[in-house]
Short mmCIF file of C-alpha atoms in Angstrom, two decimals:
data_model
loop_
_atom_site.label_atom_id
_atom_site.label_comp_id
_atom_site.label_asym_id
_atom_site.label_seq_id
_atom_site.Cartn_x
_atom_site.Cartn_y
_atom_site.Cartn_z
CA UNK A 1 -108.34 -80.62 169.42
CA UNK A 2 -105.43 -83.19 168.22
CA UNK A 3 -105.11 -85.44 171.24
CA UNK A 4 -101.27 -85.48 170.86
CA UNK A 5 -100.72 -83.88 174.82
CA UNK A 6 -104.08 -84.40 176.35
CA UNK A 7 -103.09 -87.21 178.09
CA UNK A 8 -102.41 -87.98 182.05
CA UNK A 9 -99.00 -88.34 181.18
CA UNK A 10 -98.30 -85.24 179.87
CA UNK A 11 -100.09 -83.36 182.99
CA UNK A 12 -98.05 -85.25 184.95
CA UNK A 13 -95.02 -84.31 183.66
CA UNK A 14 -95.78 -80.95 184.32
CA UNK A 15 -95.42 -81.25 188.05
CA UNK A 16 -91.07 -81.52 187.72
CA UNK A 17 -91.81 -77.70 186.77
CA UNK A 18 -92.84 -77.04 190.31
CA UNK A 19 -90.94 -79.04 192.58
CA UNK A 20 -87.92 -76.87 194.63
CA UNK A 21 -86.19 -74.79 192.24
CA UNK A 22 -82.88 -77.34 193.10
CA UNK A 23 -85.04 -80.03 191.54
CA UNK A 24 -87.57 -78.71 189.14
CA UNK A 25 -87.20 -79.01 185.12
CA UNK A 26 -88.27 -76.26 182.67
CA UNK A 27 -91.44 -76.28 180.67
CA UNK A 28 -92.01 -78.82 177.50
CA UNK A 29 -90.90 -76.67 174.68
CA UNK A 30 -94.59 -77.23 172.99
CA UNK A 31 -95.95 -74.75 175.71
CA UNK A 32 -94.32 -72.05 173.80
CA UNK A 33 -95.12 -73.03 170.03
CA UNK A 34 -97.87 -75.66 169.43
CA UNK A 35 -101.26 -73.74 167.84
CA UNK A 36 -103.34 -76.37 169.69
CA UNK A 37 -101.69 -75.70 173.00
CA UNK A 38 -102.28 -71.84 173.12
CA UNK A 39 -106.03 -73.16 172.03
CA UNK A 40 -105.72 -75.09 175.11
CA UNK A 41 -103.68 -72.28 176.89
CA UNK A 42 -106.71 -69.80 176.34
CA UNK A 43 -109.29 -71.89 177.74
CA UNK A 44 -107.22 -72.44 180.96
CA UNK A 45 -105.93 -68.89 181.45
CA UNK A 46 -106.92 -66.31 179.26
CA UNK A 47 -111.10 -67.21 179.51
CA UNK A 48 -111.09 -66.48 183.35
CA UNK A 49 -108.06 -65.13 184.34
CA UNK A 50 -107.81 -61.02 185.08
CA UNK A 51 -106.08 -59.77 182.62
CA UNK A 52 -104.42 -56.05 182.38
CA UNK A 53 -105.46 -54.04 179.28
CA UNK A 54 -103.86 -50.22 180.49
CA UNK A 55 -104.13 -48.24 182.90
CA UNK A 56 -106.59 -45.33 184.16
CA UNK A 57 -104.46 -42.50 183.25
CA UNK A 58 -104.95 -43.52 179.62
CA UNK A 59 -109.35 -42.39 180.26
CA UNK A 60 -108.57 -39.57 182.52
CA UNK A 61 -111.80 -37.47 181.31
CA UNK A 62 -115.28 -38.43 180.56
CA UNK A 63 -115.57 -39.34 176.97
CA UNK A 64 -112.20 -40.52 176.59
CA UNK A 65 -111.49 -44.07 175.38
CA UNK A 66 -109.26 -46.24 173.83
CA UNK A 67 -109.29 -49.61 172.21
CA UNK A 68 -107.08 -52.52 172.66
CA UNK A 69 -106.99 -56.48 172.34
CA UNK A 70 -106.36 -59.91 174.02
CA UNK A 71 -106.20 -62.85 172.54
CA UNK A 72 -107.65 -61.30 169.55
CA UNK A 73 -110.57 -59.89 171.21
CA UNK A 74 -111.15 -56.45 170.08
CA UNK A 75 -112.18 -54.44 174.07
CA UNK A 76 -112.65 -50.60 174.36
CA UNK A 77 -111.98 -49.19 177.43
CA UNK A 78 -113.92 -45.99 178.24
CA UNK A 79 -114.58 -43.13 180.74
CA UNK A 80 -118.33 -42.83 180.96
CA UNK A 81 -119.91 -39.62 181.57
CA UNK A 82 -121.16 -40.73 184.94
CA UNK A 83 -117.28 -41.15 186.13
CA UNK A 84 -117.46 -44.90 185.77
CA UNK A 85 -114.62 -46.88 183.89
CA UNK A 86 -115.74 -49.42 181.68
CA UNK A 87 -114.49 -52.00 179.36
CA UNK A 88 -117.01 -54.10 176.52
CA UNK A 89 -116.45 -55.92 173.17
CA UNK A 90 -115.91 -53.63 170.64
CA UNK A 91 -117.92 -55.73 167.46
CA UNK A 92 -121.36 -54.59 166.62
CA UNK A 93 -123.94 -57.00 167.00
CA UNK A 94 -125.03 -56.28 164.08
CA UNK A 95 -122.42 -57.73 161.67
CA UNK A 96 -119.37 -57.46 163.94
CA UNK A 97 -117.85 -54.87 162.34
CA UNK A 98 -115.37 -52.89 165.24
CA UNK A 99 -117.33 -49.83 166.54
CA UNK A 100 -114.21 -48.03 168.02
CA UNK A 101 -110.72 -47.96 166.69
CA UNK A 102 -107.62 -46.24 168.15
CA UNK A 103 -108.40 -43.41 171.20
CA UNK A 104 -109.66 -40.28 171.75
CA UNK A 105 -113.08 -38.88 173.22
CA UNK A 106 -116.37 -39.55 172.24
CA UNK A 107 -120.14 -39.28 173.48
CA UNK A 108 -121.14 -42.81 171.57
CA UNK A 109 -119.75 -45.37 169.56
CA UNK A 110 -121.33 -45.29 165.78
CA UNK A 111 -120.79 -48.87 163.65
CA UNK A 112 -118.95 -46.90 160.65
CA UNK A 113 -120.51 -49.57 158.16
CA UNK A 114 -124.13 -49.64 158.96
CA UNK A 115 -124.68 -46.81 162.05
CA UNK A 116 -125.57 -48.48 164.87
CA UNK A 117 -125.32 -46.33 167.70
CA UNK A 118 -124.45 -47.87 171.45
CA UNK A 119 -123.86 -45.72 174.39
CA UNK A 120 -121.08 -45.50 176.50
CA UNK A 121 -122.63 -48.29 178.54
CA UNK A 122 -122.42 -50.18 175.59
CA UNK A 123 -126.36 -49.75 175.29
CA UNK A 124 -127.69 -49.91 171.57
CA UNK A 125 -129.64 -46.58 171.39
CA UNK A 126 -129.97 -46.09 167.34
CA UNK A 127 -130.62 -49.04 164.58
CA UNK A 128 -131.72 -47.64 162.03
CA UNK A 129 -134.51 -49.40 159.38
CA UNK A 130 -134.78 -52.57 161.55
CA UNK A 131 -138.34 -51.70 162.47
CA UNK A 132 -139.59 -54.67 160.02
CA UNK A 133 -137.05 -56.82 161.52
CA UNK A 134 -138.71 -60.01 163.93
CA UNK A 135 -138.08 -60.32 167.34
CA UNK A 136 -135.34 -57.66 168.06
CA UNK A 137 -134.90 -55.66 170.99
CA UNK A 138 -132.60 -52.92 171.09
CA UNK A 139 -132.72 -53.09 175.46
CA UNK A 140 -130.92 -56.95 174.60
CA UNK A 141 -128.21 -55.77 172.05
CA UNK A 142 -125.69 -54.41 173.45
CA UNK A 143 -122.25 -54.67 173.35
CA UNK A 144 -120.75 -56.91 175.90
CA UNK A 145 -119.54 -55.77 179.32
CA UNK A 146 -116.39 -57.54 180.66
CA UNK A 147 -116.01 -57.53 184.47
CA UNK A 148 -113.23 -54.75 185.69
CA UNK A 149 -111.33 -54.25 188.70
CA UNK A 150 -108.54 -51.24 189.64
CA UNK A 151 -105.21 -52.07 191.23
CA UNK A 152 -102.86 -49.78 191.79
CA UNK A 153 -104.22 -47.28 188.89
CA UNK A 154 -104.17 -50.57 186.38
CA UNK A 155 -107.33 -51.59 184.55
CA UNK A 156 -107.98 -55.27 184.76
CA UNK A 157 -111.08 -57.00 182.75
CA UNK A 158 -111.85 -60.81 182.87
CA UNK A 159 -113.98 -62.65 180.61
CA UNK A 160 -115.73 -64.85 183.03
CA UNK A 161 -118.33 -62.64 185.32
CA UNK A 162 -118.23 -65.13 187.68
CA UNK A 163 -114.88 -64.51 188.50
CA UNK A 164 -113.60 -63.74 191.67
CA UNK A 165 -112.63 -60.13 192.54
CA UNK A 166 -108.96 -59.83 192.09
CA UNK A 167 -107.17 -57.51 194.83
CA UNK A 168 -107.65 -60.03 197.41
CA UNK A 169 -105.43 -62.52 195.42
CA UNK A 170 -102.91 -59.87 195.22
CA UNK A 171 -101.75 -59.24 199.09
CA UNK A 172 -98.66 -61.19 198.54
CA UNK A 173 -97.39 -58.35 196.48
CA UNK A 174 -98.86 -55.07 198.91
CA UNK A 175 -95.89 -54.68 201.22
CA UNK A 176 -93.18 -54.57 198.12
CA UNK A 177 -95.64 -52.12 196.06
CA UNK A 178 -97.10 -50.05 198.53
CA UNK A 179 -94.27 -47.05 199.06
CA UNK A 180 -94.41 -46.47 195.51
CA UNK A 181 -97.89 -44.94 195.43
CA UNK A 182 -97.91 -46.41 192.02
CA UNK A 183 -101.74 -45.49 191.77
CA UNK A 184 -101.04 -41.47 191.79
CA UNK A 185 -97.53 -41.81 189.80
CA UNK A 186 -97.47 -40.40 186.25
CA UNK A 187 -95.70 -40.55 183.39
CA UNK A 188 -95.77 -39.88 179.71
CA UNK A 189 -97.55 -42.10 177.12
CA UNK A 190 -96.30 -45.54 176.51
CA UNK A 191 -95.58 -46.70 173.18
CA UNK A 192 -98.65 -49.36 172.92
CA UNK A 193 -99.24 -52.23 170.58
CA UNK A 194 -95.31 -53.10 170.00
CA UNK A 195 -95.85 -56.53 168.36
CA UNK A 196 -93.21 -59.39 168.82
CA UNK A 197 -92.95 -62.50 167.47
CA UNK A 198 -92.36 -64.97 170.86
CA UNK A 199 -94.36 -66.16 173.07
CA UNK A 200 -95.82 -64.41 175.81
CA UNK A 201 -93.91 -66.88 177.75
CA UNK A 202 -90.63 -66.15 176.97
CA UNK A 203 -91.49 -62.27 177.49
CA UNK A 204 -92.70 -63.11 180.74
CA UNK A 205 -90.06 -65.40 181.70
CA UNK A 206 -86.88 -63.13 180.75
CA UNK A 207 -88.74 -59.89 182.04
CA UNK A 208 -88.62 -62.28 185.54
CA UNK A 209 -85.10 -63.74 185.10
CA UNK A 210 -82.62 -62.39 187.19
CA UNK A 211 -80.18 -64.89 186.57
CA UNK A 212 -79.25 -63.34 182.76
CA UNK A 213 -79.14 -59.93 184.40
CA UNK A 214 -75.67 -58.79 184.51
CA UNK A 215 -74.43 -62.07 181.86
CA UNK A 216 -76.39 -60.72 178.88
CA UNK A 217 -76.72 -57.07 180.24
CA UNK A 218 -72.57 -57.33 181.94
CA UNK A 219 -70.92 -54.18 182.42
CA UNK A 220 -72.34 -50.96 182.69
CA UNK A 221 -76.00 -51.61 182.06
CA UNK A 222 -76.96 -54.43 184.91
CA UNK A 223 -73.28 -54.63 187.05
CA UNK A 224 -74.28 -52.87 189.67
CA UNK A 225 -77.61 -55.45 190.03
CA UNK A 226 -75.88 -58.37 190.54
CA UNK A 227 -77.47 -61.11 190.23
CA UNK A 228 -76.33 -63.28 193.19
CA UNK A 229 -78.44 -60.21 195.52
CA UNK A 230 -81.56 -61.88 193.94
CA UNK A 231 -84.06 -63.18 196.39
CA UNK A 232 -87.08 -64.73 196.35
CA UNK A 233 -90.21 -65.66 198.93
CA UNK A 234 -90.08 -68.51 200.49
CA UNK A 235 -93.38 -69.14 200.00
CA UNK A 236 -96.26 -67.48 199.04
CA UNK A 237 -100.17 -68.21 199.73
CA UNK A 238 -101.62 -71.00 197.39
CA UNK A 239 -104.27 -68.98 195.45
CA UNK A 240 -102.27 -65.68 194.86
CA UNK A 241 -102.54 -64.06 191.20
CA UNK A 242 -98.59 -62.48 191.83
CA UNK A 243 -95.41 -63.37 192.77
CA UNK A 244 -92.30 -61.24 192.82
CA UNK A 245 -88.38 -60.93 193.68
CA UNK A 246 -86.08 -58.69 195.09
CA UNK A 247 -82.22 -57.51 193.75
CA UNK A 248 -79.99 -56.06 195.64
CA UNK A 249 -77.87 -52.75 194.31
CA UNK A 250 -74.49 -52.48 194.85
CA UNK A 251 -75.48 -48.30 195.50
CA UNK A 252 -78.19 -46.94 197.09
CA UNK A 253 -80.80 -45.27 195.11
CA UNK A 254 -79.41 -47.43 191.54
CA UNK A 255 -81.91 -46.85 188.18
CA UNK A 256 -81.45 -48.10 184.91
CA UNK A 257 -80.14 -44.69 183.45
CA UNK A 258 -76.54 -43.85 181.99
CA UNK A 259 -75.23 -42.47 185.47
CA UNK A 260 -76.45 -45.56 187.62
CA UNK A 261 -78.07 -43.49 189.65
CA UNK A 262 -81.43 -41.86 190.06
CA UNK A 263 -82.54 -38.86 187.52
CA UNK A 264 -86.09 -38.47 188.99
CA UNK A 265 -87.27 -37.87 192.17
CA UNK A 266 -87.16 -40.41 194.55
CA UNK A 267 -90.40 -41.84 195.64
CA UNK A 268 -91.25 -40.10 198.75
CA UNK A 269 -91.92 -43.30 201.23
CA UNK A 270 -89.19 -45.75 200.22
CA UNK A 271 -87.55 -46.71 203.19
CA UNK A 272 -83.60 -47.33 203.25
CA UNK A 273 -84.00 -51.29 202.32
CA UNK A 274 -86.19 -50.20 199.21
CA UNK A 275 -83.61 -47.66 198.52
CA UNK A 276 -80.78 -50.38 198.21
CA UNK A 277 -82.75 -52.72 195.75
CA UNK A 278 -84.71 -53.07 193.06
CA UNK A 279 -88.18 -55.13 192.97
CA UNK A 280 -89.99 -57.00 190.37
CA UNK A 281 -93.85 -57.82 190.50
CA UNK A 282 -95.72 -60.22 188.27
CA UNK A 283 -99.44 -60.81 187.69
CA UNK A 284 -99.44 -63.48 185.00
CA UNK A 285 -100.40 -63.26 181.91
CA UNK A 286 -100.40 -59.92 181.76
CA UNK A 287 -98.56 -57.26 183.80
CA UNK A 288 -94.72 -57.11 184.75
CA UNK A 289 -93.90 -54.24 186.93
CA UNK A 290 -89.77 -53.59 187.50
CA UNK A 291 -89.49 -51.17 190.35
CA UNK A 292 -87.13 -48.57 190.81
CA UNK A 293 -86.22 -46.43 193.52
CA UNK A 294 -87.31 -43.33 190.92
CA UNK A 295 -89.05 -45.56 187.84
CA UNK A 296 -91.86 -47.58 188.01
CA UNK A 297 -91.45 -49.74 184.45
CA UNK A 298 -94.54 -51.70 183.24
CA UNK A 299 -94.96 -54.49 181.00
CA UNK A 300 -98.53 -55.24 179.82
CA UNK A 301 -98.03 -58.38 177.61
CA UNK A 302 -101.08 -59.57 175.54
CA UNK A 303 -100.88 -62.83 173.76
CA UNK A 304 -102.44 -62.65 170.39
CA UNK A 305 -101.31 -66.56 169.20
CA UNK A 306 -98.72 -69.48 170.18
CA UNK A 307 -95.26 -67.85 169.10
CA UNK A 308 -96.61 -63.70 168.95
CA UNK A 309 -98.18 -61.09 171.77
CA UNK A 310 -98.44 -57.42 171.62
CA UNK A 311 -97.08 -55.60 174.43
CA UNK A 312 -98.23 -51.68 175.73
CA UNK A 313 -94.31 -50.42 177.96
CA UNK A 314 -94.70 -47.43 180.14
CA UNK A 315 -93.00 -45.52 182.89
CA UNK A 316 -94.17 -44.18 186.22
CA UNK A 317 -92.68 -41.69 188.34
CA UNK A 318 -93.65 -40.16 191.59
CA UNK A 319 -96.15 -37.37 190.96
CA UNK A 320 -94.73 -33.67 190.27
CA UNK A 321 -91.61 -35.28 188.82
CA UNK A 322 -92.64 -34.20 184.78
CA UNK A 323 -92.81 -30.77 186.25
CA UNK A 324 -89.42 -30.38 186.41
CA UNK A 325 -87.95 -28.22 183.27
CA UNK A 326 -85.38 -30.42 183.17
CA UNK A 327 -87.69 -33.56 182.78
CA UNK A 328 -87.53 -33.86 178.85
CA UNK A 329 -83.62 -34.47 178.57
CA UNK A 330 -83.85 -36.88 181.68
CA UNK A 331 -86.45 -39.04 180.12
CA UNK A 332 -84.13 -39.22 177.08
CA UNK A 333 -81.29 -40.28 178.90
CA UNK A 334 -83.94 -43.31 181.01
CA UNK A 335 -84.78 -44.07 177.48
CA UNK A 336 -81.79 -44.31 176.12
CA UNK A 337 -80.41 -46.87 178.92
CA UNK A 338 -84.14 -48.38 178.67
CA UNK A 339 -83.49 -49.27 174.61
CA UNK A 340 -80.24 -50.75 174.93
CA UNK A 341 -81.16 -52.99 177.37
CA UNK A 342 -84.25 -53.84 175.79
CA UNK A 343 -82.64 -54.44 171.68
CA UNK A 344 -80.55 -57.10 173.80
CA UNK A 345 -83.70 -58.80 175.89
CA UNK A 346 -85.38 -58.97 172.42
CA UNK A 347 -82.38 -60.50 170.33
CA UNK A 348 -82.33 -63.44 172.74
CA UNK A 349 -85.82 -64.05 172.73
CA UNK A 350 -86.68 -63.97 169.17
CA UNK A 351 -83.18 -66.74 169.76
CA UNK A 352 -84.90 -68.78 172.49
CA UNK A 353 -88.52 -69.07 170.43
CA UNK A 354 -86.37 -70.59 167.45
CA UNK A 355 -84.33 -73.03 169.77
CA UNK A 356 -88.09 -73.96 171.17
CA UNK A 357 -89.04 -74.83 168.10
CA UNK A 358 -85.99 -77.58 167.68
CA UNK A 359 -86.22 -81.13 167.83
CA UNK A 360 -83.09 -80.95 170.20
CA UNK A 361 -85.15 -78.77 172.76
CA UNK A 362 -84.72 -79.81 176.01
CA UNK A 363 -86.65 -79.77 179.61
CA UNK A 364 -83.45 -77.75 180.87
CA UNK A 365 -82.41 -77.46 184.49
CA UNK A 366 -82.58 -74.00 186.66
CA UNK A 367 -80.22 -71.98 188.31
CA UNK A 368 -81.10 -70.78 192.20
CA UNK A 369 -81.07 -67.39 190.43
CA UNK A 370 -84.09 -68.69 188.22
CA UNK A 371 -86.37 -68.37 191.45
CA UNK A 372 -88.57 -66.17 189.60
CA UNK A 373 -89.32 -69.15 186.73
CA UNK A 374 -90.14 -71.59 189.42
CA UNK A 375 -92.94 -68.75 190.40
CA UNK A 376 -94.11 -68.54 187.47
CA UNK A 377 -94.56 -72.50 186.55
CA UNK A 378 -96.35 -72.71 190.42
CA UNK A 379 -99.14 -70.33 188.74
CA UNK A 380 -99.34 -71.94 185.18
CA UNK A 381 -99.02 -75.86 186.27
CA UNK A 382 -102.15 -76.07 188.98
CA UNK A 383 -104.31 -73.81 186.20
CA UNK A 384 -103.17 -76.34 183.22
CA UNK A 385 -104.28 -79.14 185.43
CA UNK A 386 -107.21 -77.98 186.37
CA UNK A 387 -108.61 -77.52 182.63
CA UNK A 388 -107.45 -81.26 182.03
CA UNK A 389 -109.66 -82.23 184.67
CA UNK A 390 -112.60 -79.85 183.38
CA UNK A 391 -111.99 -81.55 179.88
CA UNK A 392 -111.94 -85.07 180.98
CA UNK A 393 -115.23 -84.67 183.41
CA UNK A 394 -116.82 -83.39 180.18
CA UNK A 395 -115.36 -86.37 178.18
CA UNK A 396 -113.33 -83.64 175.26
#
């Protein structure tokens, strides 16, 4: 690792990041571009973090499965036939060729090149002509498990098995998600493994900002969102895995749509404040939810190097609400809105990941409206820290 930022004072610095959003000073621009620092980045977040790779909707049957990545690490997620979701490495360990590509149903996983066969547990049942082979044991080669947890109908896998169960970090974010049901809401498929080339950071950080809302977005897409109805928690507990805000509508029952207002049925238990705002969850590094008073959008980000991530977008709505006949030409019209919006959140941040790159970059200032970036630097700073001091107590 070049030594360049692992140094006291660069952890240090970190800390004007988190101070009171009146005070505090954006990131160092080499968070969002240095190779060394996402090598860095991966061993403080991305090794032991819970991180969201779809949702259970996508596995509804036994059989079905699908395959996905973080960080480069090919995962296939899969309904077993007992009813159990699970997630494992997809490389043989044979030659680490990928066992599983793309989705669909299946009673085992073959290795195309050289036909190993592994269960849907991720046993290895079938290797063939290694009977002369020393010392191997088909009961100790089999693909890797990864640890998995369920919120809220989202599939969650962490690399570390240690790790602590995740829900119980999350009860910050239970009384602004909990009238949307957003376990039994459905939707059709997202569009999945939409590559951009940014870093998850910036992603994360504009899908968060409220204070570009209605600058970038003015007129009739964001308007009636203004951005002076943002608010933001006070506080929040010191080991929570979310944060979120809240923006008030200028009409009840606003969506992001061409009228304003909402196509699809309303979620059945919103109660009149949730009907007069919108809310916006985030589980870094992973998952951005936007919440709607008839739209559940969600954001499942996953970083695949310094200045690129992949990202799976969906949309949730309360259940029965694709049974209306009418359903197809509303979900063109939410997609419509959805696009514009989202060609002009992409322009800027392909934008802001060249102006990172610049010698002129600077450790900018926030706006009370930036609330959400403060949030988001009080979950990133401590864990930075933290693998610092796990590098320096190991002498790296």
């Amino acid at each position: 690792m070049s030594p360049f930022f692992l140094n006291d004072e660069f952890f240090d610095s970190l800390e004007s990041s988190i101070q009171e959003i009146e005070h505090a000073n954006t990131l160092p621009p080499l968070c969002y571009t240095d190779a060394t620092f996402f090598d860095f980045e991966k061993r403080a977040l991305f090794d032991h973090e819970w991180l969201c790779v779809g949702r259970e909707d996508w596995v509804p049957n036994p059989g079905d499965f699908y395959t996905t990545s973080v960080v480069n690490e090919p995962i296939v997620v899969v309904h077993d036939r007992d009813g159990t979701i699970r997630a494992m490495s997809s490389v043989c360990q044979h030659r680490a060729m990928l066992v599983a590509e793309g989705a669909g149903n299946t009673r085992t996983f073959t290795c195309p090149y050289h036909h190993w066969v592994y269960n849907l547990k991720g046993d290895l049942i079938n290797a063939p002509a290694m009977e002369k082979t020393c010392n191997f044991h088909k009961e100790t080669t089999g693909l890797p498990n990864f640890k998995l947890e369920i919120w809220h109908g989202f599939i969650f896998i962490n690399f570390n098995n240690s790790a602590e169960p995740l829900a119980p970090r999350l009860t910050a974010l239970e009384p602004i998600l909990a009238n949307y049901e957003i376990a039994d809401a459905e939707g059709p498929a997202p569009d999945r493994d939409i590559q951009y080339s940014f870093s998850w950071k910036v992603m994360f950080e504009n899908n968060n900002d409220g204070y570009h809302a209605n600058r970038l977005h003015q007129g009739e897409y964001h308007d009636y969102i203004p951005s002076e109805l943002a608010k933001f928690p006070e506080s929040l507990p010191k080991e929570t895995a979310g944060f979120y805000r809240t923006n008030g509508t200028l009409h009840k029952d606003a969506s992001f749509n061409p009228t304003q207002k909402a196509l699809m049925p309303i979620f059945p238990k919103l109660n009149e404040e949730e009907r007069n705002r919108m809310a916006f969850a985030n589980l870094p590094p992973s998952l951005s939810l936007v919440l709607t008073c008839d739209a559940v959008i969600y954001l499942i980000l996953r970083a695949d190097g310094p200045e690129s991530h992949q990202l799976d977008l969906g949309v949730l709505f309360a259940k029965g609400a694709m049974d209306d006949p009418d359903f197809d030409k509303k979900m063109e019209m939410v997609v419509e809105r959805a696009l514009d919006i989202n060609a002009q959140d992409i322009h800027v941040d392909e934008l802001v990941q060249k102006g990172l790159r610049s010698r002129y970059a600077p450790r900018g200032r926030y706006s009370w409206q930036e609330g959400a970036q403060r949030q988001f630097n009080t979950w990133l700073v401590p864990r930075y820290r933290a693998q610092w001091e796990k590098m320096k107590r190991k002498g790296q």
